[in-house]
Amino acid sequence: MPTLIGIPFDANSSYMRGAAGAPAKIRESMHCDASNMWSEVGVDVGALGAFADRGDLRLRDENAFAAIEQTIDGSLAEGEQPVSVGGDHSITYPILRALGKRYPDLTIVHFDAHPDLYDEFEGNRLSHACPFARIMEEGLAKKLVQVGIRTMNEHQRTQAKKFGVELVEMQSLPAYDRLKLQGPVYISFDVDVLDPAFAPGVSHREPGGMSVREAIAHLHAIQGRIVGADLVEYNPVRDISGATATVAGKILKEILGKMIAG
Ligand code: MN
Ligand code: MN
């Protein structure tokens, strides 16, 4: 069963903190009476037993990664499909340390304005700018497909080549065919893949991004068995009248709907 795990952690943010406040706001938004709990794929995400919620982790910055890895490992051992709500994007690395071991032929579909492939960023190898470098170095995924990228630089392009990343840059969307995958799939959704006009509540606003509709259409186009997901980088401090929380809640509902529909 898909199982929510809140990960209120933003200590590896390079520019501004605040994403640690996201899990509570996103949950609240998804359950808000302003909408119902039906996903557009036609399933009632709010039905009893459709998904579970483990609540939020209690983390201290020093041992946070070990605690995240252990929690995800425990969730997988229970037969769950963990859906982590972050937090900054650095949390995807410890999540994948647990997940990659159980799914050796895993494909990651990564929605983001940024490739997050830096070898290190401002001296921090665990920065939210680096998780996919760590994941690919450790062989925690067989394949990485990055969608919506629009901040590629020379260093990260070199890294992408080195790791064999399948790059689907923003300028080449739509790209539904690139999401016809086989085997287990993990979705990592950075809210800043969306255009800041739709989702200003992020630390790194990058214009020229996806509409909410384009993001949902690409999520729905994913083929393969979704074994886990994360939704990261929503920053309530930067939000405007809770509009981005509403968007993040909708994206979460569609990810859960897709997982429940199978
Ligand atoms: Mn990211
Ligand atoms: Mn990003």
GROMACS .gro file of C-alpha atoms and ligand atoms in nm:
model
  264
    1MET     CA    1   0.000   0.000   0.000
    2PRO     CA    2   0.129   0.352  -0.073
    3THR     CA    3   0.236   0.501   0.259
    4LEU     CA    4   0.305   0.867   0.329
    5ILE     CA    5   0.615   0.954   0.527
    6GLY     CA    6   0.675   1.319   0.614
    7ILE     CA    7   1.043   1.418   0.612
    8PRO     CA    8   1.073   1.769   0.761
    9PHE     CA    9   1.439   1.823   0.671
   10ASP     CA   10   1.602   2.117   0.491
   11ALA     CA   11   1.956   2.134   0.633
   12ASN     CA   12   2.112   2.059   0.292
   13SER     CA   13   1.942   2.350   0.114
   14SER     CA   14   2.202   2.574  -0.048
   15TYR     CA   15   2.004   2.897  -0.088
   16MET     CA   16   1.728   2.919   0.171
   17ARG     CA   17   1.562   2.697   0.426
   18GLY     CA   18   1.191   2.649   0.484
   19ALA     CA   19   1.114   2.320   0.303
   20ALA     CA   20   1.109   2.144   0.642
   21GLY     CA   21   0.769   2.304   0.698
   22ALA     CA   22   0.624   2.138   0.388
   23PRO     CA   23   0.487   1.798   0.499
   24ALA     CA   24   0.220   1.940   0.731
   25LYS     CA   25   0.106   2.197   0.475
   26ILE     CA   26   0.087   1.947   0.187
   27ARG     CA   27  -0.113   1.697   0.394
   28GLU     CA   28  -0.349   1.972   0.504
   29SER     CA   29  -0.393   2.084   0.144
   30MET     CA   30  -0.462   1.734   0.011
   31HIS     CA   31  -0.727   1.675   0.277
   32CYS     CA   32  -0.879   2.024   0.242
   33ASP     CA   33  -1.258   2.031   0.194
   34ALA     CA   34  -1.218   2.271  -0.098
   35SER     CA   35  -1.177   1.962  -0.320
   36ASN     CA   36  -1.256   1.592  -0.306
   37MET     CA   37  -1.008   1.305  -0.280
   38TRP     CA   38  -1.064   1.154  -0.623
   39SER     CA   39  -0.765   1.134  -0.853
   40GLU     CA   40  -0.819   1.210  -1.221
   41VAL     CA   41  -0.725   0.848  -1.299
   42GLY     CA   42  -1.061   0.754  -1.146
   43VAL     CA   43  -0.976   0.622  -0.801
   44ASP     CA   44  -1.084   0.752  -0.462
   45VAL     CA   45  -0.759   0.827  -0.281
   46GLY     CA   46  -0.966   0.906   0.029
   47ALA     CA   47  -1.128   0.559   0.049
   48LEU     CA   48  -1.054   0.369   0.367
   49GLY     CA   49  -0.735   0.166   0.319
   50ALA     CA   50  -0.636   0.332  -0.010
   51PHE     CA   51  -0.316   0.462   0.145
   52ALA     CA   52  -0.151   0.478   0.486
   53ASP     CA   53   0.027   0.761   0.664
   54ARG     CA   54   0.321   0.709   0.900
   55GLY     CA   55   0.323   1.076   1.003
   56ASP     CA   56   0.639   1.285   1.015
   57LEU     CA   57   0.986   1.167   1.109
   58ARG     CA   58   1.149   1.335   1.406
   59LEU     CA   59   1.495   1.418   1.284
   60ARG     CA   60   1.808   1.575   1.421
   61ASP     CA   61   2.037   1.718   1.154
   62GLU     CA   62   2.340   1.504   1.257
   63ASN     CA   63   2.188   1.161   1.203
   64ALA     CA   64   1.903   1.250   0.970
   65PHE     CA   65   2.022   1.049   0.669
   66ALA     CA   66   2.068   0.730   0.870
   67ALA     CA   67   1.721   0.774   1.020
   68ILE     CA   68   1.562   0.834   0.678
   69GLU     CA   69   1.730   0.526   0.527
   70GLN     CA   70   1.625   0.313   0.823
   71THR     CA   71   1.264   0.434   0.806
   72ILE     CA   72   1.235   0.366   0.433
   73ASP     CA   73   1.394   0.024   0.482
   74GLY     CA   74   1.137  -0.053   0.753
   75SER     CA   75   0.854   0.064   0.529
   76LEU     CA   76   0.972  -0.161   0.244
   77ALA     CA   77   1.009  -0.455   0.482
   78GLU     CA   78   0.638  -0.411   0.566
   79GLY     CA   79   0.557  -0.440   0.195
   80GLU     CA   80   0.467  -0.071   0.162
   81GLN     CA   81   0.538   0.165  -0.125
   82PRO     CA   82   0.684   0.468   0.058
   83VAL     CA   83   0.574   0.812  -0.061
   84SER     CA   84   0.801   1.062   0.108
   85VAL     CA   85   0.696   1.423   0.147
   86GLY     CA   86   0.996   1.648   0.199
   87GLY     CA   87   1.194   1.843   0.273
   88ASP     CA   88   1.474   1.946   0.043
   89HIS     CA   89   1.586   1.721  -0.244
   90SER     CA   90   1.888   1.584  -0.054
   91ILE     CA   91   1.655   1.330   0.113
   92THR     CA   92   1.620   1.132  -0.210
   93TYR     CA   93   1.972   0.991  -0.161
   94PRO     CA   94   1.907   0.814   0.174
   95ILE     CA   95   1.564   0.706   0.044
   96LEU     CA   96   1.730   0.542  -0.258
   97ARG     CA   97   1.994   0.378  -0.040
   98ALA     CA   98   1.711   0.173   0.107
   99LEU     CA   99   1.508   0.136  -0.213
  100GLY     CA  100   1.792   0.061  -0.454
  101LYS     CA  101   1.894  -0.244  -0.253
  102ARG     CA  102   1.551  -0.399  -0.291
  103TYR     CA  103   1.499  -0.308  -0.656
  104PRO     CA  104   1.821  -0.367  -0.851
  105ASP     CA  105   1.653  -0.291  -1.186
  106LEU     CA  106   1.496   0.036  -1.070
  107THR     CA  107   1.424   0.330  -1.300
  108ILE     CA  108   1.396   0.677  -1.145
  109VAL     CA  109   1.176   0.936  -1.316
  110HIS     CA  110   1.298   1.270  -1.183
  111PHE     CA  111   1.091   1.586  -1.242
  112ASP     CA  112   1.297   1.901  -1.177
  113ALA     CA  113   1.413   2.234  -1.319
  114HIS     CA  114   1.760   2.124  -1.203
  115PRO     CA  115   1.955   1.805  -1.273
  116ASP     CA  116   2.093   1.792  -0.912
  117LEU     CA  117   2.403   1.615  -1.042
  118TYR     CA  118   2.679   1.829  -0.887
  119ASP     CA  119   2.972   1.629  -0.755
  120GLU     CA  120   2.972   1.875  -0.466
  121PHE     CA  121   2.805   2.211  -0.408
  122GLU     CA  122   2.966   2.480  -0.192
  123GLY     CA  123   3.171   2.209  -0.025
  124ASN     CA  124   2.872   1.986   0.056
  125ARG     CA  125   2.855   1.648  -0.121
  126LEU     CA  126   2.514   1.585   0.040
  127SER     CA  127   2.368   1.917  -0.082
  128HIS     CA  128   2.024   1.920  -0.242
  129ALA     CA  129   2.218   1.998  -0.563
  130CYS     CA  130   2.394   1.655  -0.550
  131PRO     CA  131   2.157   1.364  -0.472
  132PHE     CA  132   2.153   1.211  -0.819
  133ALA     CA  133   2.534   1.210  -0.840
  134ARG     CA  134   2.546   1.006  -0.517
  135ILE     CA  135   2.265   0.776  -0.631
  136MET     CA  136   2.425   0.698  -0.968
  137GLU     CA  137   2.778   0.657  -0.822
  138GLU     CA  138   2.648   0.395  -0.581
  139GLY     CA  139   2.451   0.216  -0.851
  140LEU     CA  140   2.122   0.266  -0.663
  141ALA     CA  141   1.925   0.290  -0.989
  142LYS     CA  142   1.966   0.114  -1.321
  143LYS     CA  143   1.832   0.410  -1.512
  144LEU     CA  144   1.766   0.779  -1.442
  145VAL     CA  145   1.524   0.978  -1.660
  146GLN     CA  146   1.523   1.353  -1.585
  147VAL     CA  147   1.223   1.553  -1.705
  148GLY     CA  148   1.176   1.930  -1.726
  149ILE     CA  149   1.543   2.028  -1.687
  150ARG     CA  150   1.624   2.390  -1.782
  151THR     CA  151   1.938   2.486  -1.586
  152MET     CA  152   2.198   2.252  -1.736
  153ASN     CA  153   2.559   2.371  -1.712
  154GLU     CA  154   2.883   2.223  -1.840
  155HIS     CA  155   2.980   2.038  -1.521
  156GLN     CA  156   2.640   1.877  -1.485
  157ARG     CA  157   2.624   1.786  -1.853
  158THR     CA  158   2.955   1.602  -1.805
  159GLN     CA  159   2.811   1.428  -1.500
  160ALA     CA  160   2.495   1.334  -1.692
  161LYS     CA  161   2.707   1.173  -1.967
  162LYS     CA  162   2.923   0.992  -1.713
  163PHE     CA  163   2.619   0.840  -1.544
  164GLY     CA  164   2.427   0.769  -1.865
  165VAL     CA  165   2.137   0.993  -1.761
  166GLU     CA  166   1.843   1.010  -2.003
  167LEU     CA  167   1.784   1.380  -2.026
  168VAL     CA  168   1.442   1.515  -2.127
  169GLU     CA  169   1.498   1.888  -2.119
  170MET     CA  170   1.208   2.129  -2.077
  171GLN     CA  171   1.252   2.256  -2.433
  172SER     CA  172   1.180   1.910  -2.576
  173LEU     CA  173   0.849   1.847  -2.396
  174PRO     CA  174   0.601   1.688  -2.429
  175ALA     CA  175   0.784   1.356  -2.414
  176TYR     CA  176   0.529   1.094  -2.311
  177ASP     CA  177   0.704   0.819  -2.509
  178ARG     CA  178   1.017   0.857  -2.299
  179LEU     CA  179   0.813   0.750  -1.995
  180LYS     CA  180   0.708   0.411  -2.129
  181LEU     CA  181   0.921   0.211  -1.888
  182GLN     CA  182   0.949  -0.146  -1.776
  183GLY     CA  183   1.001  -0.286  -1.430
  184PRO     CA  184   0.996  -0.097  -1.100
  185VAL     CA  185   0.978   0.283  -1.118
  186TYR     CA  186   1.049   0.548  -0.855
  187ILE     CA  187   0.913   0.902  -0.902
  188SER     CA  188   1.107   1.195  -0.756
  189PHE     CA  189   0.909   1.516  -0.802
  190ASP     CA  190   1.076   1.850  -0.727
  191VAL     CA  191   0.802   2.115  -0.717
  192ASP     CA  192   1.029   2.364  -0.895
  193VAL     CA  193   0.984   2.167  -1.219
  194LEU     CA  194   0.663   2.371  -1.237
  195ASP     CA  195   0.674   2.724  -1.370
  196PRO     CA  196   0.689   2.975  -1.082
  197ALA     CA  197   0.367   3.125  -1.219
  198PHE     CA  198   0.195   2.803  -1.104
  199ALA     CA  199   0.414   2.726  -0.805
  200PRO     CA  200   0.601   3.024  -0.658
  201GLY     CA  201   0.642   2.849  -0.322
  202VAL     CA  202   0.987   2.702  -0.389
  203SER     CA  203   1.336   2.816  -0.291
  204HIS     CA  204   1.470   2.819  -0.649
  205ARG     CA  205   1.218   2.981  -0.884
  206GLU     CA  206   1.311   2.893  -1.242
  207PRO     CA  207   1.091   3.045  -1.513
  208GLY     CA  208   0.996   2.857  -1.828
  209GLY     CA  209   0.870   2.547  -1.652
  210MET     CA  210   0.577   2.306  -1.672
  211SER     CA  211   0.218   2.396  -1.614
  212VAL     CA  212   0.037   2.187  -1.355
  213ARG     CA  213  -0.150   2.024  -1.645
  214GLU     CA  214   0.172   1.929  -1.826
  215ALA     CA  215   0.312   1.780  -1.506
  216ILE     CA  216  -0.001   1.573  -1.442
  217ALA     CA  217  -0.009   1.456  -1.805
  218HIS     CA  218   0.353   1.336  -1.778
  219LEU     CA  219   0.287   1.168  -1.443
  220HIS     CA  220  -0.012   0.987  -1.591
  221ALA     CA  221   0.196   0.882  -1.894
  222ILE     CA  222   0.445   0.685  -1.682
  223GLN     CA  223   0.434   0.314  -1.753
  224GLY     CA  224   0.589   0.059  -1.518
  225ARG     CA  225   0.523  -0.047  -1.159
  226ILE     CA  226   0.557   0.250  -0.923
  227VAL     CA  227   0.725   0.126  -0.606
  228GLY     CA  228   0.782   0.458  -0.434
  229ALA     CA  229   0.787   0.833  -0.478
  230ASP     CA  230   0.888   1.160  -0.323
  231LEU     CA  231   0.758   1.515  -0.344
  232VAL     CA  232   1.021   1.768  -0.245
  233GLU     CA  233   1.126   2.135  -0.234
  234TYR     CA  234   0.789   2.292  -0.158
  235ASN     CA  235   0.883   2.590   0.060
  236PRO     CA  236   0.589   2.737   0.259
  237VAL     CA  237   0.800   3.046   0.345
  238ARG     CA  238   0.795   3.143  -0.025
  239ASP     CA  239   0.430   3.054  -0.089
  240ILE     CA  240   0.166   3.309  -0.175
  241SER     CA  241  -0.169   3.257   0.003
  242GLY     CA  242  -0.110   2.882   0.012
  243ALA     CA  243  -0.145   2.850  -0.367
  244THR     CA  244   0.160   2.626  -0.405
  245ALA     CA  245   0.046   2.404  -0.117
  246THR     CA  246  -0.274   2.346  -0.315
  247VAL     CA  247  -0.069   2.253  -0.622
  248ALA     CA  248   0.158   2.021  -0.421
  249GLY     CA  249  -0.148   1.857  -0.264
  250LYS     CA  250  -0.294   1.798  -0.610
  251ILE     CA  251   0.031   1.647  -0.742
  252LEU     CA  252   0.049   1.420  -0.436
  253LYS     CA  253  -0.310   1.308  -0.493
  254GLU     CA  254  -0.234   1.223  -0.857
  255ILE     CA  255   0.082   1.029  -0.763
  256LEU     CA  256  -0.114   0.832  -0.501
  257GLY     CA  257  -0.404   0.780  -0.744
  258LYS     CA  258  -0.169   0.638  -1.005
  259MET     CA  259  -0.008   0.405  -0.751
  260ILE     CA  260  -0.345   0.286  -0.618
  261ALA     CA  261  -0.478   0.229  -0.970
  262GLY     CA  262  -0.168   0.011  -1.035
  263MN      MN  263   1.583   1.909  -0.708
  264MN      MN  264   1.491   2.193  -0.843
   0.00000   0.00000   0.00000
